[in-house]
Coordinates of C-alpha atoms and ligand atoms in Angstrom, one line a residue:
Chain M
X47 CA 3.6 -25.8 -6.8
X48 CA 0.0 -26.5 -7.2
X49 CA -0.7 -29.8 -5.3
X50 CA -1.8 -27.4 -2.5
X51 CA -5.7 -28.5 -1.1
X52 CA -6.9 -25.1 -1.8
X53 CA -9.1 -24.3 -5.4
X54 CA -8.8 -21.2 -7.0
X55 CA -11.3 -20.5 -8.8
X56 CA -9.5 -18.2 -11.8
X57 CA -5.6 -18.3 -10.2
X58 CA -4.1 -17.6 -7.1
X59 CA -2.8 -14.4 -7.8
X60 CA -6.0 -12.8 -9.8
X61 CA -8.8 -14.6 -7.3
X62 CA -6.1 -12.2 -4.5
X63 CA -6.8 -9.4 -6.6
X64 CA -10.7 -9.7 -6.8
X65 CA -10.8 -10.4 -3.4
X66 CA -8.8 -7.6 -2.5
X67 CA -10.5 -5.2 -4.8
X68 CA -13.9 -6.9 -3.3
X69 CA -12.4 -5.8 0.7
X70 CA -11.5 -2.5 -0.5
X71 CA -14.9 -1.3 -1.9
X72 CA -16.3 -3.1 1.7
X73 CA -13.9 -0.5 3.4
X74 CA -14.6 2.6 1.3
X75 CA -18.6 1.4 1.8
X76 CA -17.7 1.1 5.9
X77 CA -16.2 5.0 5.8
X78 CA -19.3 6.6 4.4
X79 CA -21.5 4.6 6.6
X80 CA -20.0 5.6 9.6
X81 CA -19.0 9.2 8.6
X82 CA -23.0 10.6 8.6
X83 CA -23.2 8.9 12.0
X84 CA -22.8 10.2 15.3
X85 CA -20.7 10.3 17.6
X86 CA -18.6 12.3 14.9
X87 CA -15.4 12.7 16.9
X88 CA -14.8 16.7 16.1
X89 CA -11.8 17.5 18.1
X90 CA -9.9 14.3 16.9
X91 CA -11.2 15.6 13.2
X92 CA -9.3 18.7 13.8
X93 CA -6.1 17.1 15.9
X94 CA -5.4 14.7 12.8
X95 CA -5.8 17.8 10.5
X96 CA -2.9 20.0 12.4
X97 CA -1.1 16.7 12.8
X98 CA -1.6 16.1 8.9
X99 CA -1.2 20.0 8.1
X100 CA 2.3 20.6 10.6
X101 CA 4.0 17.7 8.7
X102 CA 3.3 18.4 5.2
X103 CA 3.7 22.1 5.5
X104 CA 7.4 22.7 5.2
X105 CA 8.1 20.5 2.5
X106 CA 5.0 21.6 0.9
X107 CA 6.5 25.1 1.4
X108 CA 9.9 24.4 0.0
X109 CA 9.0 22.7 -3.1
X110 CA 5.8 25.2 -4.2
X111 CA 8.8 27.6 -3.9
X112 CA 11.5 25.4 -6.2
X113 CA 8.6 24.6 -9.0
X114 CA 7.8 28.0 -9.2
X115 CA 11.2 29.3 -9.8
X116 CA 12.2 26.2 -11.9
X117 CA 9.0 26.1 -14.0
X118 CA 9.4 29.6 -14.8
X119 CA 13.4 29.8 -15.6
X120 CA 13.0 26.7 -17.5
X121 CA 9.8 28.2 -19.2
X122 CA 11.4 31.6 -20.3
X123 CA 13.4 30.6 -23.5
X124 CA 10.8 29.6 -25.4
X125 CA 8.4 32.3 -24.8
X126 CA 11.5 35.0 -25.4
X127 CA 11.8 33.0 -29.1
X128 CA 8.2 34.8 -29.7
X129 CA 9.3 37.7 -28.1
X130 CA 6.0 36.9 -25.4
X131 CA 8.0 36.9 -22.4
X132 CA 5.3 38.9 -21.0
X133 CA 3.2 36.1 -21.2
X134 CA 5.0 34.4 -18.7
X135 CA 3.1 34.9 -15.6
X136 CA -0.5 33.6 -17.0
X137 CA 1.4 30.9 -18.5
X138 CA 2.7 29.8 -15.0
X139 CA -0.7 30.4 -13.3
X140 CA -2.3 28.3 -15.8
X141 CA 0.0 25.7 -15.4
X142 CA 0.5 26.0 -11.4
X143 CA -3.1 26.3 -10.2
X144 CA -4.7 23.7 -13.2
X145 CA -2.0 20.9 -12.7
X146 CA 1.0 21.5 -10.4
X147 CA -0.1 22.9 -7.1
X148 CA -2.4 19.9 -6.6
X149 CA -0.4 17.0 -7.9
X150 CA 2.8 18.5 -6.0
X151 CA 0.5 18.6 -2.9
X152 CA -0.6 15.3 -3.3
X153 CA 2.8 13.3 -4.1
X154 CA 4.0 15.1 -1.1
X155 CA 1.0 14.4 1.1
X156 CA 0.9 10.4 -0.4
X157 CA 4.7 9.8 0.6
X158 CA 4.5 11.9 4.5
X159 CA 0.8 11.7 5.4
X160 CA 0.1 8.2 3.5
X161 CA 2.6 6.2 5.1
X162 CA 2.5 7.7 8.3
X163 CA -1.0 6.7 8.8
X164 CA -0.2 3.4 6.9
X165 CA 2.4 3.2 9.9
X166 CA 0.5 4.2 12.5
X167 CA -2.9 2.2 12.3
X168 CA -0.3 -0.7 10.9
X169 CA 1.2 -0.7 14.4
X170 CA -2.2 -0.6 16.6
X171 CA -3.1 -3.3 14.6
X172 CA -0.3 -5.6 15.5
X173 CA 0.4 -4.8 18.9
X174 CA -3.9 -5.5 19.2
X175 CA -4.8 -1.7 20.3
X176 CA -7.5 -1.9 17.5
X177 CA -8.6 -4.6 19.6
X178 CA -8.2 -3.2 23.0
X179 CA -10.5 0.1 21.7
X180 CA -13.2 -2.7 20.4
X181 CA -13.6 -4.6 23.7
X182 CA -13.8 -1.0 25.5
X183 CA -17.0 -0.9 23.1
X184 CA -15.5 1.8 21.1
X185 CA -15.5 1.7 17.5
X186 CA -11.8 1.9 16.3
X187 CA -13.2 2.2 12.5
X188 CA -14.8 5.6 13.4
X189 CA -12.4 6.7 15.8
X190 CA -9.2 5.7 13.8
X191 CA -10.4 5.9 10.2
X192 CA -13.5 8.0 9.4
X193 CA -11.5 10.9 11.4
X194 CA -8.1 10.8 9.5
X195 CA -9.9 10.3 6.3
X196 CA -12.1 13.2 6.7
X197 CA -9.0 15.0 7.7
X198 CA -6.8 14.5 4.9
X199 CA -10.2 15.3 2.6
X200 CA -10.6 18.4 4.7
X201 CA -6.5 19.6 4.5
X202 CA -4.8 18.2 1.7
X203 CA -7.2 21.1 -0.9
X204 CA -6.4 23.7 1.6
X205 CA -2.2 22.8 1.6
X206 CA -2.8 22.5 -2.6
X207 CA -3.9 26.4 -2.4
X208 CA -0.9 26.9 -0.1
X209 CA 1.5 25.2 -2.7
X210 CA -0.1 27.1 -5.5
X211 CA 0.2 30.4 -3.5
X212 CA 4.1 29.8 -2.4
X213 CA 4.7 28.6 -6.0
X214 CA 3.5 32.0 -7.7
X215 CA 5.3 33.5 -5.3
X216 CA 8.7 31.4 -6.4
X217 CA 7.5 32.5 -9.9
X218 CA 7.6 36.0 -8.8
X219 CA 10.9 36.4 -8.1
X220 CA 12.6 34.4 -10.8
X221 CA 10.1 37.1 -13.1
X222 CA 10.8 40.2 -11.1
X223 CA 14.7 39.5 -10.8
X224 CA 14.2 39.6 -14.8
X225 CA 11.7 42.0 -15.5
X226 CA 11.2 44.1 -12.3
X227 CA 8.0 43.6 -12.8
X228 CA 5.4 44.6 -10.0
X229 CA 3.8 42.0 -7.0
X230 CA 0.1 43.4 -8.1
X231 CA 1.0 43.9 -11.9
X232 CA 2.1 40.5 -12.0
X233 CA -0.5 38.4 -9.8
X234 CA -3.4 40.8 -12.4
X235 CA -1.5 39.3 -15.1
X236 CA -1.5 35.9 -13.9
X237 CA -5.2 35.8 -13.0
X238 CA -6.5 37.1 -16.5
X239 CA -6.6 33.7 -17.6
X240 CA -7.6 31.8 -14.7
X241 CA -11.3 30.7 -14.4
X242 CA -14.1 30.0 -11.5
X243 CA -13.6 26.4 -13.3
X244 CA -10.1 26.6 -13.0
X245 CA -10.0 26.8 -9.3
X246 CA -12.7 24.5 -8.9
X247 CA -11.3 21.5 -11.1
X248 CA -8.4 22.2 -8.9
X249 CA -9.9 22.3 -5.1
X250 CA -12.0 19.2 -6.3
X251 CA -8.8 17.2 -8.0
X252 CA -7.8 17.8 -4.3
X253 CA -10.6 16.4 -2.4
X254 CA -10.5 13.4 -4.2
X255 CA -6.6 13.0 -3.8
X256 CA -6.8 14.2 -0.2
X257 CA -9.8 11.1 0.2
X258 CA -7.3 9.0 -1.9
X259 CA -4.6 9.4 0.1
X260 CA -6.5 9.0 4.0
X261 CA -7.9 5.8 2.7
X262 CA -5.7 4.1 1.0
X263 CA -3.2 4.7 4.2
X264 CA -5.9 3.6 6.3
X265 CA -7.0 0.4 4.6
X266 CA -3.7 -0.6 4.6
X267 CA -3.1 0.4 8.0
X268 CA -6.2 -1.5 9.6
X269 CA -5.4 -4.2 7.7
X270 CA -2.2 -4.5 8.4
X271 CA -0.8 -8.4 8.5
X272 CA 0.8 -9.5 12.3
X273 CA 4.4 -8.8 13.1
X274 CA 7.2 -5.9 12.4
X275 CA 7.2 -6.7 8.8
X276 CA 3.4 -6.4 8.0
X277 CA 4.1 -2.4 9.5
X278 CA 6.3 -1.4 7.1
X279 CA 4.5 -3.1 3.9
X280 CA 1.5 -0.7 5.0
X281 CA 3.6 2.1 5.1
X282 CA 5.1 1.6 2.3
X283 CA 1.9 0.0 0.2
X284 CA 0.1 3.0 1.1
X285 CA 2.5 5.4 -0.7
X286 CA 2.7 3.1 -3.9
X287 CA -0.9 2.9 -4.2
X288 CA -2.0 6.1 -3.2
X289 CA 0.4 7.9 -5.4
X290 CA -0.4 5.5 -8.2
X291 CA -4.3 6.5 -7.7
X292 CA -3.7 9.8 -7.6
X293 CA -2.3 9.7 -10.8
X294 CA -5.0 7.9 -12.6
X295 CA -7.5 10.5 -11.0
X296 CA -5.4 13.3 -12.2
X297 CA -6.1 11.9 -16.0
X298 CA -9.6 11.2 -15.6
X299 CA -10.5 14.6 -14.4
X300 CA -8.5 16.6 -16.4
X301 CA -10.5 14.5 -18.8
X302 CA -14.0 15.6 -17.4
X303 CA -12.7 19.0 -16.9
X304 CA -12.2 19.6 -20.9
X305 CA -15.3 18.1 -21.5
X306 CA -17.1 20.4 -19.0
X307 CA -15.1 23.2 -20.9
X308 CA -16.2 22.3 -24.2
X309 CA -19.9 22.6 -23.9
Chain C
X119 CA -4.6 -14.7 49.1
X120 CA -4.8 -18.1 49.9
X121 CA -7.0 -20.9 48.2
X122 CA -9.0 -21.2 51.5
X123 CA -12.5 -21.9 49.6
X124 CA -12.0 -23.6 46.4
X125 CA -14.5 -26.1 46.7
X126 CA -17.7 -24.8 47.7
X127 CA -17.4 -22.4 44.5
X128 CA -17.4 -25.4 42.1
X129 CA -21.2 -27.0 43.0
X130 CA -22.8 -23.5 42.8
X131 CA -24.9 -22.8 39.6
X132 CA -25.0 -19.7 39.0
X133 CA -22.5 -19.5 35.7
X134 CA -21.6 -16.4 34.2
X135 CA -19.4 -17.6 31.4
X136 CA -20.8 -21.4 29.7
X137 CA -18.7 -22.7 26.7
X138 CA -20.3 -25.9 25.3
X139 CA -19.0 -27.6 22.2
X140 CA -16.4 -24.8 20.8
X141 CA -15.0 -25.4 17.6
X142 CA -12.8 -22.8 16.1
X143 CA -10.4 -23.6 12.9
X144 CA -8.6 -21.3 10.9
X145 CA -8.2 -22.5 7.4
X146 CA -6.9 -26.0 7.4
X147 CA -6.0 -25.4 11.4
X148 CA -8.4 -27.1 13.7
X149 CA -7.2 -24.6 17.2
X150 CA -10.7 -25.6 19.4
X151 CA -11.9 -28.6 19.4
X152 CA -14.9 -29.1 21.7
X153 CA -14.6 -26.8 24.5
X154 CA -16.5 -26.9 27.0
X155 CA -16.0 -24.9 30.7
X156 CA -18.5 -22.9 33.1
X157 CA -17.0 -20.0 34.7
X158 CA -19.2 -19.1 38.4
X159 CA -19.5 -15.7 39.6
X160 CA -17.0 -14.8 41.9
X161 CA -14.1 -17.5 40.8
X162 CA -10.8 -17.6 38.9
X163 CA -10.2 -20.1 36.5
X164 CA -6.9 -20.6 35.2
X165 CA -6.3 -22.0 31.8
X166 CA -2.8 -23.6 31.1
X167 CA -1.8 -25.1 28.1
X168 CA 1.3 -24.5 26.0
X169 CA 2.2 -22.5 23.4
X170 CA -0.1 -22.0 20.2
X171 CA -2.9 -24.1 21.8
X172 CA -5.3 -21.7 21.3
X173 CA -5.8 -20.0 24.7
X174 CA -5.9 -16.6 22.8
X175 CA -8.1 -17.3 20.4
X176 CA -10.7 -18.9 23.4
X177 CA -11.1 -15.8 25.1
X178 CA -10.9 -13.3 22.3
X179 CA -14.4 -15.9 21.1
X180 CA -15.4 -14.4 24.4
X181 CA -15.6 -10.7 23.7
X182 CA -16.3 -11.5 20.0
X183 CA -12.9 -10.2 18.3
X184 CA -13.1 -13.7 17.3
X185 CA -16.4 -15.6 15.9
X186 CA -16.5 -19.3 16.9
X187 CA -17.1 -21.9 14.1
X188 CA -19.7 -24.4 16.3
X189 CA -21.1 -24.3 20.0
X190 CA -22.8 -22.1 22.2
X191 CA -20.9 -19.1 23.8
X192 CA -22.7 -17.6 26.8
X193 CA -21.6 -14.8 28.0
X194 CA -23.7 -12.9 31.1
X195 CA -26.6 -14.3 29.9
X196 CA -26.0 -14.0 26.1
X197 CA -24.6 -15.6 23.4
X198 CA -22.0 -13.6 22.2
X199 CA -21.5 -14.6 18.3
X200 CA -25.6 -13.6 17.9
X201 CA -24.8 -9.7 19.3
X202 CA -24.2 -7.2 17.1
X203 CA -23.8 -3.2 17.3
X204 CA -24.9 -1.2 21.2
X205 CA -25.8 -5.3 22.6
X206 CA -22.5 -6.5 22.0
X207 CA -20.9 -3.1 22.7
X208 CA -22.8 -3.2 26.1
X209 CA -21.8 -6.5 27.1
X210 CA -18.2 -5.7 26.3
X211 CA -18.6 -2.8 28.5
X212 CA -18.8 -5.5 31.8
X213 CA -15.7 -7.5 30.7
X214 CA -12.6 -6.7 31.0
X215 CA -10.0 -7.8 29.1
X216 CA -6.1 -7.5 29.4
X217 CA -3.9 -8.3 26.5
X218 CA -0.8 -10.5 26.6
X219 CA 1.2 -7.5 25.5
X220 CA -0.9 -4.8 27.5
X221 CA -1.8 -3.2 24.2
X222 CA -1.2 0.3 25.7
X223 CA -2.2 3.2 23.4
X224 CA 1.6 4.5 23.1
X225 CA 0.2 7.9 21.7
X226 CA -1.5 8.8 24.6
X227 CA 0.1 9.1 28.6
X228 CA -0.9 7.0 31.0
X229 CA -3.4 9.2 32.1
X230 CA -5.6 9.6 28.6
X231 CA -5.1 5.9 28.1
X232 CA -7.1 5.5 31.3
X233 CA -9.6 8.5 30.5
X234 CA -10.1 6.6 26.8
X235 CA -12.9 4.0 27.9
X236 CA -14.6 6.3 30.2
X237 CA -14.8 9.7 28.0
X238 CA -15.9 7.5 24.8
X239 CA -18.6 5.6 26.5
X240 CA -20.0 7.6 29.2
X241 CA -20.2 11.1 27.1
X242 CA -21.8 12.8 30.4
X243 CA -19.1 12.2 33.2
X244 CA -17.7 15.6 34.7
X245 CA -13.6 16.1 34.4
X246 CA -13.8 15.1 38.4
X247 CA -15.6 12.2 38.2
X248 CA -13.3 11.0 35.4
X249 CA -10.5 12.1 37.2
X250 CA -11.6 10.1 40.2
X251 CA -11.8 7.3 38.4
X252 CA -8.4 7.7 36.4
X253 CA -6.2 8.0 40.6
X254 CA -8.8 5.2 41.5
X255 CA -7.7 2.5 39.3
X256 CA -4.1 3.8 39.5
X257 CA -4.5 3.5 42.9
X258 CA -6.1 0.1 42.9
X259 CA -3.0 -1.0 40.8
X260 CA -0.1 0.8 42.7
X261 CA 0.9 4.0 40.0
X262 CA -0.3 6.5 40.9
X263 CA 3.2 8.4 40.4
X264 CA 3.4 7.2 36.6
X265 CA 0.0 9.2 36.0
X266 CA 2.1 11.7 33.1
X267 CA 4.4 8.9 31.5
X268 CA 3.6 7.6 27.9
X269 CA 3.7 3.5 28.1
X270 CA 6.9 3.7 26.0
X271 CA 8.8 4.9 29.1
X272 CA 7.1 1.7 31.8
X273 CA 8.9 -1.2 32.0
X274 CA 7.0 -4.7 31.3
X275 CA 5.5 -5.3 34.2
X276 CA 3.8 -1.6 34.8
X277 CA 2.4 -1.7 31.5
X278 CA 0.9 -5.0 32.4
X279 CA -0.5 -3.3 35.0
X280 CA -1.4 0.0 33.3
X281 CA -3.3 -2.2 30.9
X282 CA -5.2 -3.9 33.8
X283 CA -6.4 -0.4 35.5
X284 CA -7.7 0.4 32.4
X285 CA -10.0 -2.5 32.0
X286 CA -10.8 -2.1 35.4
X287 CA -12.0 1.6 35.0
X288 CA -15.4 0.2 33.5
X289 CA -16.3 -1.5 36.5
X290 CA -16.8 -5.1 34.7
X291 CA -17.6 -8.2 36.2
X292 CA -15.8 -11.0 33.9
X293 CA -12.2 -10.3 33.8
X294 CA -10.1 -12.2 31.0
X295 CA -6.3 -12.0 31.7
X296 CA -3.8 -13.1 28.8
X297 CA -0.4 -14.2 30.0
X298 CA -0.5 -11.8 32.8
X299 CA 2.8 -12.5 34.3
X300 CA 4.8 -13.9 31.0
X301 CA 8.1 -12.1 30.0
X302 CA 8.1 -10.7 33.9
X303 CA 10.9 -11.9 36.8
X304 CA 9.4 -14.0 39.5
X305 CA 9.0 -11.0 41.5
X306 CA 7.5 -9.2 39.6
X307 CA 5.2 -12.2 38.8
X308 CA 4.1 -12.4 42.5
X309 CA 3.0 -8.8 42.3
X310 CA 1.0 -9.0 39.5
X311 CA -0.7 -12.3 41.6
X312 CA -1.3 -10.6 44.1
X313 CA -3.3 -7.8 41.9
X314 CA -5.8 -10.2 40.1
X315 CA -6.5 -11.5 43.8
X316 CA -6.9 -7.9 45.0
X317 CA -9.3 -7.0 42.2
X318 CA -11.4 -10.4 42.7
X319 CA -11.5 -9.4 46.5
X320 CA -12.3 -5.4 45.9
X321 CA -14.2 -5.3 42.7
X322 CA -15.7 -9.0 42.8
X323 CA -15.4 -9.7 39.1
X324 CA -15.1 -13.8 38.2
X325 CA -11.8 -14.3 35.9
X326 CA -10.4 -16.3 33.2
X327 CA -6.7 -16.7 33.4
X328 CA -4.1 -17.5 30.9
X329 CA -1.4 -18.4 31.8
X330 CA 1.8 -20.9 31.4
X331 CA 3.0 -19.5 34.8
X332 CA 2.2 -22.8 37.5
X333 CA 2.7 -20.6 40.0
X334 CA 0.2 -17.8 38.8
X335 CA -2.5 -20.8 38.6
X336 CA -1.8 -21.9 42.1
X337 CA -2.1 -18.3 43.6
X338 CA -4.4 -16.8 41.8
X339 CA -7.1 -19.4 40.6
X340 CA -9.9 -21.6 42.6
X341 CA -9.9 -24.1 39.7
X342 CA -7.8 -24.4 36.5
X343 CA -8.0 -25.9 33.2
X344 CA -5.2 -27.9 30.8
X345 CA -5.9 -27.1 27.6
X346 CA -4.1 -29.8 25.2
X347 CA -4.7 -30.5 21.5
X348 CA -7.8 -28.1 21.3
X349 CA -10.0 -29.4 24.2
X350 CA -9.5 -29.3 28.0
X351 CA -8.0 -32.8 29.0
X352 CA -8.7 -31.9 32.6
X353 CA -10.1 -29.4 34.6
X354 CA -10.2 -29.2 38.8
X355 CA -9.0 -27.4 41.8
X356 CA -4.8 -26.6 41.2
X357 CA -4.1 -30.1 43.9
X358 CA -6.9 -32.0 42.1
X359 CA -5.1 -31.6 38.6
X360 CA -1.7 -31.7 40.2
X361 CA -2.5 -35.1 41.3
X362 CA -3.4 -36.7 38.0
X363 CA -1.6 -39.6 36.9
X364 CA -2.3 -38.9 33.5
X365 CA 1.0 -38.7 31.5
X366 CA 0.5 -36.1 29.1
X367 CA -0.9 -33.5 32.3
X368 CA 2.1 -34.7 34.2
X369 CA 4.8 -34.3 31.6
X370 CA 3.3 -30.5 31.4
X371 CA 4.1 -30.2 35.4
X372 CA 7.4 -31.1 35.0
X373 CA 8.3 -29.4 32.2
X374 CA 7.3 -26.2 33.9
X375 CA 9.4 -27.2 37.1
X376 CA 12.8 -28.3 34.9
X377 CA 12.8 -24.7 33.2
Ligands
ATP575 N1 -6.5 -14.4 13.5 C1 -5.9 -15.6 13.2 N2 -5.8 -16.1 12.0 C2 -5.2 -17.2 11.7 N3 -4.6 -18.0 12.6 C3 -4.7 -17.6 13.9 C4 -5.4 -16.4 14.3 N4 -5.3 -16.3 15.6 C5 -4.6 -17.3 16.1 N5 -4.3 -18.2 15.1 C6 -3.6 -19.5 15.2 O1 -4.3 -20.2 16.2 C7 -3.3 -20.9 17.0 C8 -3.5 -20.6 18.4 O2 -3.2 -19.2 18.7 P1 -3.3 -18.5 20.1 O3 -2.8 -17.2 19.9 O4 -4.6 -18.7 20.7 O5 -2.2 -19.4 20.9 P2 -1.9 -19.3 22.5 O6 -2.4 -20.5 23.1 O7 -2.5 -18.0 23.0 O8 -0.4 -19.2 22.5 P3 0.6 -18.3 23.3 O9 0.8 -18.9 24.6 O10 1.9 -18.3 22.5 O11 0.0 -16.9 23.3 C9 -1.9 -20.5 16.5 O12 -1.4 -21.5 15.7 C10 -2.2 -19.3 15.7 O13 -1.3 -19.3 14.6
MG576 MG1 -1.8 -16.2 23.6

């Protein structure tokens, strides 16, 4: 190797990275130019949010249900130790609605909503319907991107609340199979500790993942290299990425959140 | 349609497409290398060259997809790689431009696919008006009955078609076929001849063709072009070029005839 005509100016693979890093910020600059301009594509806005919402939903569904019941059989022992069982449903709201409904929401919503779009703008790129929309003077970018961007933003908070709702509820019946305890008495329980900050770090975790997720699946999409193959590396770059973001984001604003709570 | 009036359209001046001096490389890959060609109003030009030549990559320069590295591009008037934003979107609005792989939007029926252009650029057209236009086109291109199917379910040659109609629903005036009748059967091939003739006759737009096809460039153009190694080594009425002693042009003949 290395007799090749091209310079790098640090190495091959790190001047890729820059330069990748350099495209992506372009891209992320691109989406909130065009987002506060008209025409602002509405209806597609809310078609890519059903089509977003319709195939995350039942998985969504299923495993709020599982983590509910899991976190709170698996939780019990301890808290029987102290003789605190009936601690159990704050305990599980804390940790459902600060950390799990989200993250849940958004490793489901990286793996089914990120590589699907990864797929799909992957595939108009290489059989040229990106192009075709550009010579019928419309812009794919805002058509394509901005709306599915704005969509996952707008849905993937709104499925999180789901998944924390569905995964009470799984709590729910592992604790009132226990402790027959009641729907109200135990939802009063759970909410005691919960604060307006609570929800709030959560919804906004979920903005930023829901953003995360659209454009990561996007830029990869639109970007997508020619042929068969460069599809399914979008696809399946988009999930890596965007669930590898979404973790990182997770840390830095559980980070900001404590700081927020300390002062 | 026959050729019955190649000539007079050769001397006339009034160019709507002028290349001079296109260069185009990508990387270390010299693709153009000095182009030069006038397209008139009203004519077909057919460009032949072989594989990989770089007939793409000439008329996507044309619409812009592609940004050329030296020479003028005048488009209509306008030099295409200095338009940016509504200019360039408006002169893209009178060309049309069919794809070498029709580049159907398979999400969408026939019908929406056709609707697309229209609804996104012309925001005040009535469902009627549109509709109109969508059996128009259809019409113009002979399926009408495949109105409800999604371009996953047309064979080769519709979609080819399908993508055609759907350029021609703007109304443009420069139409740029890629490889219109590759990957089709000969009879198929004659149909889709005799479509870019009919939309030269019925909605007088001036072409570029692309095309390996001899027969397509006999049919269908007034003059046509060899591209070879980057820049056009001859370019004349079909008989004119046909005629040319020249080995490498004549080699390119035969070829086409043997397989
Ligand atoms: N966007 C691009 N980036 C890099 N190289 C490109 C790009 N587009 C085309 N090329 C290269 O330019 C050359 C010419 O491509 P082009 O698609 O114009 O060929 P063509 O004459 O249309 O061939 P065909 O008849 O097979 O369609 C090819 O070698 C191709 O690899
Ligand atoms: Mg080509």
């Amino acid at each position: 190797m290395g007799t090749g005509s091209k310079k790098f100016l640090l190495s091959k693979g790190l001047d890729n990275y820059f330069i990748g890093v350099y495209n992506a910020y372009k891209f992320i600059g691109r989406f909130f130019k065009e987002a506060f301009k008209s025409p602002f594509h509405f209806r597609e806005i809310i078609n890519q949010c059903f089509e977003i919402g319709l195939k995350a939903l039942p998985l969504i569904t299923l495993t709020g249900f599982i983590t509910g019941i899991v976190f709170t059989k698996q939780s019990r022992p301890s808290l029987e130790t102290f003789g605190a069982t009936s601690w159990l449903p704050s305990l599980i709201s804390i940790a459902i609605l600060r950390a799990l409904a989200s993250l849940v929401t958004a490793l489901i919503c990286s793996g089914k909503v990120g590589s699907s779009i990864g797929a799909e703008l992957g595939s108009m790129r290489v059989t040229e319907q990106i192009d075709a929309m550009e010579v019928s003077a419309i812009n794919p970018f805002k058509f394509l991107v901005t709306t599915r961007v704005l969509a996952t933003t707008i849905t993937v908070p709104i499925l999180a609340l789901y998944c924390g709702f569905v995964a009470l509820l799984g709590s729910f019946v592992n604790i009132n199979a226990h402790e027959a305890t009641s729907f109200i008495s135990f939802f009063e329980h759970g909410f005691d500790t919960i604060t307006f900050l609570d929800i709030f770090t959560s919804v906004t975790k979920s903005i930023f993942f829901g953003f995360t997720i659209g454009i990561v699946g996007c830029y990869k999409g639109y970007n997508a290299s020619s042929g068969t193959v460069g599809v399914g590396r979008a696809a399946n770059q988009a999930v890596v990425l965007s669930m590898f973001l979404v973790f990182i984001e997770e840390v830095v604003i559980v980070q900001v959140s404590n700081w927020i709570r300390l002062y | 349609m026959q050729s019955d009036n190649h000539n007079d359209i050769i001397d006339r001046d009034d160019a709507v497409i002028s290349i001079r001096g296109l260069y185009k490389s990508f990387g270390a890959l010299d693709v153009l290398k000095g182009i030069d060609l006038d397209l008139h109003k009203g004519e077909n030009v057919a460009v032949l060259g072989r594989s990989g030549t770089g007939k793409s990559v000439l008329i996507k320069i044309l619409v812009g997809l592609l940004m050329p590295d030296a020479g003028k591009v005048n488009v209509l008037g306008q030099e295409v790689d200095k338009l940016k934003g509504k200019e360039l979107d408006a002169l893209r609005l009178k060309i049309g431009f069919s794809f070498q792989n029709s580049a159907l939007y398979d999400s969408m029926d026939v019908r929406r696919n056709l609707e697309f252009p229209l609804r996104m650029n012309f925001k005040s057209l009535t469902k009627k008006e549109i509709d109109k236009a969508v059996e128009e086109v259809l019409d113009a291109v002979g399926l009408l009955d495949k109105i409800n199917q999604l371009p996953s379910d047309l064979s080769g040659g519709q979609k080819k078609r399908i993508g055609i109609a759907r350029t021609l629903i703007l109304k443009p005036e420069i139409m740029l076929y890629d490889e219109p009748t590759s990957g089709l059967d000969p009879i198929t091939s004659v149909e889709i001849n005799d479509l870019i003739n009919d939309v030269q006759r019925r909605y007088h737009t001036s072409s570029i063709i692309i095309t390996h096809d001899l027969t397509c460039a006999k049919v269908t153009a007034n003059r046509v072009a060899i591209l070879l190694d980057g820049a056009f080594l001859k370019v004349g009425t079909f008989a004119d070029v046909f005629a040319t002693k020249e080995e490498r042009i004549q080699s390119f003949f035969n070829y086409n005839f043997i397989t």
